[in-house]
Coordinates of C-alpha atoms in Angstrom, one line a residue:
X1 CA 36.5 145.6 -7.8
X2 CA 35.8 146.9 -4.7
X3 CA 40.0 145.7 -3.2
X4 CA 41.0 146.6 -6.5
X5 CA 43.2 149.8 -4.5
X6 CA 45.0 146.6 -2.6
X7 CA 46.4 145.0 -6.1
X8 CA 49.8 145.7 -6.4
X9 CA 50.6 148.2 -8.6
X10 CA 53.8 146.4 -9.4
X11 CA 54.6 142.8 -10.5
X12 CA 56.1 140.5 -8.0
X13 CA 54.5 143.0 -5.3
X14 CA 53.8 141.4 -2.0
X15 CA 52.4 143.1 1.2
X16 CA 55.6 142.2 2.8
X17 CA 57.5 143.7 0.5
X18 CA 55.5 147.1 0.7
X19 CA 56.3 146.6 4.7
X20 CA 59.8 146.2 4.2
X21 CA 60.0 149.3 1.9
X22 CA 58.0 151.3 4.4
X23 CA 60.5 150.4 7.5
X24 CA 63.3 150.8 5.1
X25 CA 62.0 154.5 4.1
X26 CA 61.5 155.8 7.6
X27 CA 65.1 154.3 9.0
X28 CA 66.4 155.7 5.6
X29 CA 64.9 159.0 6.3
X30 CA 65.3 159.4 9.4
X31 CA 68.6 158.8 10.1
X32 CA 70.1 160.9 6.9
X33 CA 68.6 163.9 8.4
X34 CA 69.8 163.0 11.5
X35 CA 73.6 162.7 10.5
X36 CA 72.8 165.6 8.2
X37 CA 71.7 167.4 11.0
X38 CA 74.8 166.5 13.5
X39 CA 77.2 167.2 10.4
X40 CA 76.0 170.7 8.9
X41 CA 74.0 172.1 12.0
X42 CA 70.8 173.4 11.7
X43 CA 69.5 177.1 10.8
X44 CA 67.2 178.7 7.9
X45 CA 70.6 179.4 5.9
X46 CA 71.5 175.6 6.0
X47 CA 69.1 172.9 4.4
X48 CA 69.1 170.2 6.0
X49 CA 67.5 167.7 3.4
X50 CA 66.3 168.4 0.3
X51 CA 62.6 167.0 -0.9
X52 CA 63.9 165.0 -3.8
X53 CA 65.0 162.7 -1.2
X54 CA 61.6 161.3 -0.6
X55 CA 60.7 160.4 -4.0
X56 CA 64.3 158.8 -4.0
X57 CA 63.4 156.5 -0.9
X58 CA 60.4 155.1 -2.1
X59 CA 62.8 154.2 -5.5
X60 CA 65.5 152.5 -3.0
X61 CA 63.2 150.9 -0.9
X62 CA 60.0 150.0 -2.5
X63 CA 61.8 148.6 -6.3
X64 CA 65.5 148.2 -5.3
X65 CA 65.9 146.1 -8.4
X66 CA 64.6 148.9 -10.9
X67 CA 67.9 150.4 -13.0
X68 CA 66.8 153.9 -11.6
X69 CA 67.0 153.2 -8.2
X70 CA 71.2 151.8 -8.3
X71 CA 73.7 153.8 -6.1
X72 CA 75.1 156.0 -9.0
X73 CA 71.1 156.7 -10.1
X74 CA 70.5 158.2 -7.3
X75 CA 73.7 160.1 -6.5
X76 CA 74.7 160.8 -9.7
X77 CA 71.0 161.7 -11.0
X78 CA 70.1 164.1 -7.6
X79 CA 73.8 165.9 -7.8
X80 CA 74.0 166.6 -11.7
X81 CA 70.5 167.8 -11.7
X82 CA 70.4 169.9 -9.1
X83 CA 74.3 171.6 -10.4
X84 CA 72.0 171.8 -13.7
X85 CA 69.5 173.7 -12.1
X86 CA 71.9 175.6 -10.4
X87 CA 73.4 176.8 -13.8
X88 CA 70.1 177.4 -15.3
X89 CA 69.3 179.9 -13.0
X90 CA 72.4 181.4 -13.0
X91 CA 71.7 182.5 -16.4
X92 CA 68.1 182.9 -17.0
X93 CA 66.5 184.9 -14.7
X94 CA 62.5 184.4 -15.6
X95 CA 61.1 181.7 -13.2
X96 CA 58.9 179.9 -15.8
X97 CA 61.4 179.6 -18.4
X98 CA 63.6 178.6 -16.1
X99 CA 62.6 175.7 -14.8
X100 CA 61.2 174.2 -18.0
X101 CA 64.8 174.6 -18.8
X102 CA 66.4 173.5 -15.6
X103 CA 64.4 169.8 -16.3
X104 CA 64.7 169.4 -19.8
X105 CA 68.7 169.9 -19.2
X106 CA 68.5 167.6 -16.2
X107 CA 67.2 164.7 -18.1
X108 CA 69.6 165.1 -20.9
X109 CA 72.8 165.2 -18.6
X110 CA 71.4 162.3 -16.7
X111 CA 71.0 159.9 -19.7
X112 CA 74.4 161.0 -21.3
X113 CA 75.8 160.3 -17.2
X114 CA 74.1 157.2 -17.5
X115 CA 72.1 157.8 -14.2
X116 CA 68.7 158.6 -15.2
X117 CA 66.9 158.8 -12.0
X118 CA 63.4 160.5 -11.7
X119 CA 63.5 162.5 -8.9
X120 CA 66.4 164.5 -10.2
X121 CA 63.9 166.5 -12.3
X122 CA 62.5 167.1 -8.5
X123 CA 66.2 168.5 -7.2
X124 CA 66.7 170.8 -10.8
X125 CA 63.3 172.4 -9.5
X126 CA 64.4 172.7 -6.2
X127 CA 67.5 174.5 -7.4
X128 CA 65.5 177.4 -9.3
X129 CA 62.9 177.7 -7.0
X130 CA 64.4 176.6 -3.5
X131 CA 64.0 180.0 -1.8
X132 CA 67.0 182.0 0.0
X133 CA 68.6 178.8 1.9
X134 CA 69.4 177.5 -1.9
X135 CA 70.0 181.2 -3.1
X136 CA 72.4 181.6 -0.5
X137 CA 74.3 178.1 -1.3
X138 CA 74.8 178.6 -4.5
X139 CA 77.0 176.5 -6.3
X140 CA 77.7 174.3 -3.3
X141 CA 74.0 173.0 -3.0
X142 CA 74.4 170.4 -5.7
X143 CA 76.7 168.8 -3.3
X144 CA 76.1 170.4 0.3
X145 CA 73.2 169.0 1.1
X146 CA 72.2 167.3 -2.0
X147 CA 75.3 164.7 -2.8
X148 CA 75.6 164.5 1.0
X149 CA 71.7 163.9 1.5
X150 CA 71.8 161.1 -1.4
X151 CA 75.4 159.4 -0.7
X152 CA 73.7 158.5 2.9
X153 CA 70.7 157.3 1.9
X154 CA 72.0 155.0 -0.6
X155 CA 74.6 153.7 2.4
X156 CA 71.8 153.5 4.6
X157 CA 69.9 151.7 1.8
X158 CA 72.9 149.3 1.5
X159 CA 72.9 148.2 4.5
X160 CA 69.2 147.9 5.8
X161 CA 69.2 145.3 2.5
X162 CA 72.0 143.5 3.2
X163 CA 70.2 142.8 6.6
X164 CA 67.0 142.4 4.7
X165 CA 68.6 139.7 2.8
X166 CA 67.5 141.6 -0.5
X167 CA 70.1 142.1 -3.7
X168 CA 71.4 145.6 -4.0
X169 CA 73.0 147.0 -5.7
X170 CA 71.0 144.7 -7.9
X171 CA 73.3 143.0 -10.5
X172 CA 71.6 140.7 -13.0
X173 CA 71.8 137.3 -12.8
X174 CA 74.7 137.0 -16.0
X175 CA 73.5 135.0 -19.0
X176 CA 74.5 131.1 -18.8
X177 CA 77.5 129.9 -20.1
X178 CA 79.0 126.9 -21.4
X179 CA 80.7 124.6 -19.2
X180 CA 82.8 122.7 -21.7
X181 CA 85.0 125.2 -22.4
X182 CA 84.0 125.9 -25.9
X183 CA 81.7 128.8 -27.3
X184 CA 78.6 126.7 -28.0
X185 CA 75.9 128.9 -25.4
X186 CA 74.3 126.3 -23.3
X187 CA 71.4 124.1 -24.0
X188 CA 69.0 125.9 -22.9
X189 CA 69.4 129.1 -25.2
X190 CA 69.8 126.9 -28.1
X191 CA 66.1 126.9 -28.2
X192 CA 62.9 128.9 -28.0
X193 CA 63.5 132.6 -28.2
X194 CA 67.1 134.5 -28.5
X195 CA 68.6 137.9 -27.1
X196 CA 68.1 139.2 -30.6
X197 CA 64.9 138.5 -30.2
X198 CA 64.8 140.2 -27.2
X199 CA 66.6 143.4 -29.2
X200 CA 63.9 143.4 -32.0
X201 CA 60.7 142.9 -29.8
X202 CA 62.3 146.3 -27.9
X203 CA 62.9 148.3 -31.4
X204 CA 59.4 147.7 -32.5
X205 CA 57.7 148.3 -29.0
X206 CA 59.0 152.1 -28.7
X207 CA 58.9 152.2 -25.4
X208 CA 61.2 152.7 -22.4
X209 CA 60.6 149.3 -19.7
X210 CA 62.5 149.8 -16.1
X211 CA 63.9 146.9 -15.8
X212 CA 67.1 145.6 -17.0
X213 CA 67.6 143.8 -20.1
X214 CA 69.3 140.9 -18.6
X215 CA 66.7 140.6 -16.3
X216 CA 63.8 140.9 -19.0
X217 CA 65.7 138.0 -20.6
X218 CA 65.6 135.7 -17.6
X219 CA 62.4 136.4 -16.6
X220 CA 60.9 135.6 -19.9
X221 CA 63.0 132.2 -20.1
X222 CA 61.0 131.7 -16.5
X223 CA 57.7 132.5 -18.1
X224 CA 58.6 129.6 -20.5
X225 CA 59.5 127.0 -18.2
X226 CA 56.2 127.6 -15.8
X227 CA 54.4 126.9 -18.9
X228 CA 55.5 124.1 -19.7
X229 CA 55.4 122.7 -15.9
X230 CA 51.7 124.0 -16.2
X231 CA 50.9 122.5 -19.4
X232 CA 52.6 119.3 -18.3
X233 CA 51.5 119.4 -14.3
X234 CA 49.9 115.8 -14.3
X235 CA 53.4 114.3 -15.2
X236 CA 55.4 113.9 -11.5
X237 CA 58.7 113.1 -10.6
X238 CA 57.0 109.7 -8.9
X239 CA 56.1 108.8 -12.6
X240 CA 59.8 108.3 -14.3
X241 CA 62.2 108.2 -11.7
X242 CA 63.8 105.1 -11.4
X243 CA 63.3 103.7 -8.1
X244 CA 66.4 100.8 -7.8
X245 CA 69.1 103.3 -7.0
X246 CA 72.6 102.7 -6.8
X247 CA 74.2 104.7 -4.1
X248 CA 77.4 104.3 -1.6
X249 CA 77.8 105.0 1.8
X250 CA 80.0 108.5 2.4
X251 CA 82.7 106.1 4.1
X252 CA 83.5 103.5 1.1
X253 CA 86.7 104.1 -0.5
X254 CA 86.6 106.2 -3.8
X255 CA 87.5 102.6 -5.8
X256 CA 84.4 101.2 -4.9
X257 CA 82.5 104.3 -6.2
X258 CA 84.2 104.5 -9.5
X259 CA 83.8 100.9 -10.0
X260 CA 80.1 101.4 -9.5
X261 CA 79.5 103.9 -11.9
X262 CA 81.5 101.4 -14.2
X263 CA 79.5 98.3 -13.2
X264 CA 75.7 100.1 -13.7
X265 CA 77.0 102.0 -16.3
X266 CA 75.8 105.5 -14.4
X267 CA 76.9 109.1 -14.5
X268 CA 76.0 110.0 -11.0
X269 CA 76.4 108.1 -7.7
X270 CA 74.6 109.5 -4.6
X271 CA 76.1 109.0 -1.6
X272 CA 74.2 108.4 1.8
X273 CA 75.6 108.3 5.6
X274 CA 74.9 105.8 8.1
X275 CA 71.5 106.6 8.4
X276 CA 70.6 105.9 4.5
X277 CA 70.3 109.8 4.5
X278 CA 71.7 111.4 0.6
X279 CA 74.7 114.1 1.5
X280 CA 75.7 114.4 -2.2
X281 CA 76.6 113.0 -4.8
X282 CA 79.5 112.1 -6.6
X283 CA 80.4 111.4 -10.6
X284 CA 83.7 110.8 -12.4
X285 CA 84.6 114.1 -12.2
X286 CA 84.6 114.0 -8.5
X287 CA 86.6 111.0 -8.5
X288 CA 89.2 111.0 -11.3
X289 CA 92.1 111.9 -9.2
X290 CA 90.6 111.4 -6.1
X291 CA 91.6 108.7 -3.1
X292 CA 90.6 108.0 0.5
X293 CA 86.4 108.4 1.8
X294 CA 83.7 109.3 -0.7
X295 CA 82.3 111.2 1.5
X296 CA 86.0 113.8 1.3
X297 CA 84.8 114.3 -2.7
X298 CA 81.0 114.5 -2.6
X299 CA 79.4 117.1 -4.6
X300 CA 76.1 118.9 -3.5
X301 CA 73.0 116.7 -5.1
X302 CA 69.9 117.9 -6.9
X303 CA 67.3 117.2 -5.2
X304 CA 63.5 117.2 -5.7
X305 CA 60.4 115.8 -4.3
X306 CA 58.0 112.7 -5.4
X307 CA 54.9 115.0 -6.4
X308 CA 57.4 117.9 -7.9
X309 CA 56.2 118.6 -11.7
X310 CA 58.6 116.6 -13.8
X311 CA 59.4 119.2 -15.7
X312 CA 60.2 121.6 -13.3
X313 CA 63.7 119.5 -13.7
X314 CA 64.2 120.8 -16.8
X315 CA 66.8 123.8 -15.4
X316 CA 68.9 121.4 -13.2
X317 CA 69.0 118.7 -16.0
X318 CA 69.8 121.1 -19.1
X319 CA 72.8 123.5 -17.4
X320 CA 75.8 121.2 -18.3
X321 CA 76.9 119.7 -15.7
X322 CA 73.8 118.1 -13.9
X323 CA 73.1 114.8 -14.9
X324 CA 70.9 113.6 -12.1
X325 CA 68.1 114.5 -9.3
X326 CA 67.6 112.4 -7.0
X327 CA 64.1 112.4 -5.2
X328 CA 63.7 112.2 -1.9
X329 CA 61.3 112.6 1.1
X330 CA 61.7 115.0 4.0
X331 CA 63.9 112.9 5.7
X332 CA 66.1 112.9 2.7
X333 CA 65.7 108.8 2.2
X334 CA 66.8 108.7 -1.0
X335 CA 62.9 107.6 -2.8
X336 CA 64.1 107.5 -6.6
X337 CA 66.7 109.2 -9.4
X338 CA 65.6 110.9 -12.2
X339 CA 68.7 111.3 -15.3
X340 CA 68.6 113.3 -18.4
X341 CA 67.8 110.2 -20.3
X342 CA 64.5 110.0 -18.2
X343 CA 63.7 113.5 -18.8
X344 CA 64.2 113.3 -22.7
X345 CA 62.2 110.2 -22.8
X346 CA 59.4 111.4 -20.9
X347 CA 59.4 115.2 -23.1
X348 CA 59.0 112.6 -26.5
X349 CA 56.7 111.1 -25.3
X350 CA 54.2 113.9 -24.5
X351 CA 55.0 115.6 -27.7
X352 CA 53.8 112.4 -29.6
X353 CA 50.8 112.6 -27.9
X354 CA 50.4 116.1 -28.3
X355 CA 50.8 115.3 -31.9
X356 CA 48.1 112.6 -32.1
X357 CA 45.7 114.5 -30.1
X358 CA 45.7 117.9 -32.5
X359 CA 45.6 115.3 -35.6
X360 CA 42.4 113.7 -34.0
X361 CA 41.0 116.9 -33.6
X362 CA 41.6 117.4 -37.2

């Protein structure tokens, strides 16, 4: 209790993460006053930056992957609320009325604009009550300095992530597909729980969540899998894997690989250099129309190590067009191969003695 300030208040928080978003504020910050400042001038009849902009930052910076915190969230959201506001008080001249007004309108235009962003309630405030500098701007605050203010933070934003190495504008990862060409979904939403699901545990909730469905849907297929890795951890890749593995060297023509995968009666052929060290792998997809070296066709290989959770596999094995990891050490020396048929083998095998133990606890 007594470090319970230092939890994160958010999950997937990190105190790198806070570190990054507090750099990222202050270079944000910073340098859109500075170019504000260079581009309008300075003087009590010009704001240079309106407060809003703050609250906006710590959105940008701090939870970049939050659907209020996108590029048209923050621009959109700041400018239409602040020409709301603008408006408002325009018409209605009592302070008090007018600002209950000014934010109650603000909301509504930003979720028909699809740009609901929370401190545009902040810049609809600071349009009724911004004192003579907004007065004196009149309909040309909403976008001189507001737009202006929030079109360079969100550049600014852009790129300090892109060095970061951090997604944004976040997109959600798209749903998996099919890889035969036909409109079966794959394996792996065959099973457990379904986007409907998803749709009907939302309806009954009531509630608002940020964070995008998409992402909601693969973060509860990840809860799923650790699960099962957890419930399963005593099973390691060292305990199916095949160790006698076929491979080819990345310099054998591409007839000797296919007649491999004929002779053993295997999917997936890795293929190693002249230090036994695995480069990729190659199937008959690789090799159908292929000629010359192996090593011209090889695929990337799934890889894993020895004392990985066995099911942990489960992703690489189930998304259509995997049929193979091989495990290695951390040399890459190629230690074993795990197939699907492994993986299926081993999953019956657990559930039958699931089965037995809850019928002897019966």
């Amino acid at each position: 209790m007594a470090f319970r300030l230092f939890v994160p208040i958010l999950a997937g928080a990190t105190l790198r993460e806070r570190l990054v978003a507090c750099i990222g504020a202050m270079i944000g910050i910073a340098l859109t006053g500075a170019i504000c400042g260079l581009a309008l001038g300075s003087g009590p009849h010009i704001p240079l930056m309106v407060a809003p902009m703050g609250a906006s930052a710590v959105l940008l910076f701090a939870v970049p992957a939050s659907p209020l915190a996108q590029p048209w969230s923050i621009i959109g959201g700041n400018t239409i609320s602040a020409l709301v506001g603008v408006i408002v008080v325009h018409f209605v001249h009592q302070p008090v009325l007018a600002t209950g007004i000014a934010v109650s309108l603000a909301i509504a235009a930003m979720s028909f604009a699809r740009c609901l962003h929370p401190p545009g309630g902040a810049a609809a405030l600071t349009a009724v009550f911004g004192g003579p500098a907004v007065i004196s701007a009149g309909f040309l605050f909403p976008f001189v300095p507001v737009a202006v203010n929030s079109i360079l933070l969100v550049a600014l934003g852009y790129g300090f992530h892109k060095l970061a190495r951090r997604n944004y504008p976040h997109v959600a990862a798209p749903a998996p597909k099919s890889t035969h060409g036909t409109i079966d979904p794959p394996a792996q939403l065959r099973v457990g729980f379904r986007t409907e699901d998803i749709d009907a545990a939302l309806s009954t909730l009531e509630e608002t969540f940020d964070i995008d469905r998409n992402d909601l849907d693969r973060l509860l297929r990840q809860v799923e899998l650790q699960a099962m890795v957890r419930e399963h951890a005593t099973l390691l890749c060292e305990d199916i894997m095949s160790r006698d593995v076929i491979s080819v060297d990345m310099a054998a023509p591409v007839e000797q690989a296919r007649q491999l995968l004929l002779d053993h009666n295997v999917r997936t052929l890795p293929v190693v250099d002249g230090d036994s060290r695995l480069v990729g792998t190659v199937g008959l997809r690789e090799l159908a129309h292929a000629s010359g070296a192996v090593g011209t066709v090889t695929s990337t290989a799934a890889t894993a190590a020895a004392s990985d959770p066995a099911m942990a596999l489960l992703p690489v094995l189930t998304d259509g067009r995997s049929h193979a990891v091989i495990i290695v050490d951390d040399k890459m020396h190629i230690l074993g191969l795990i197939t699907q048929t492994d993986l299926l083998a081993a999953t019956a095998r657990l559930q039958n003695t699931d089965r037995r133990s809850a019928k002897a606890l019966l």
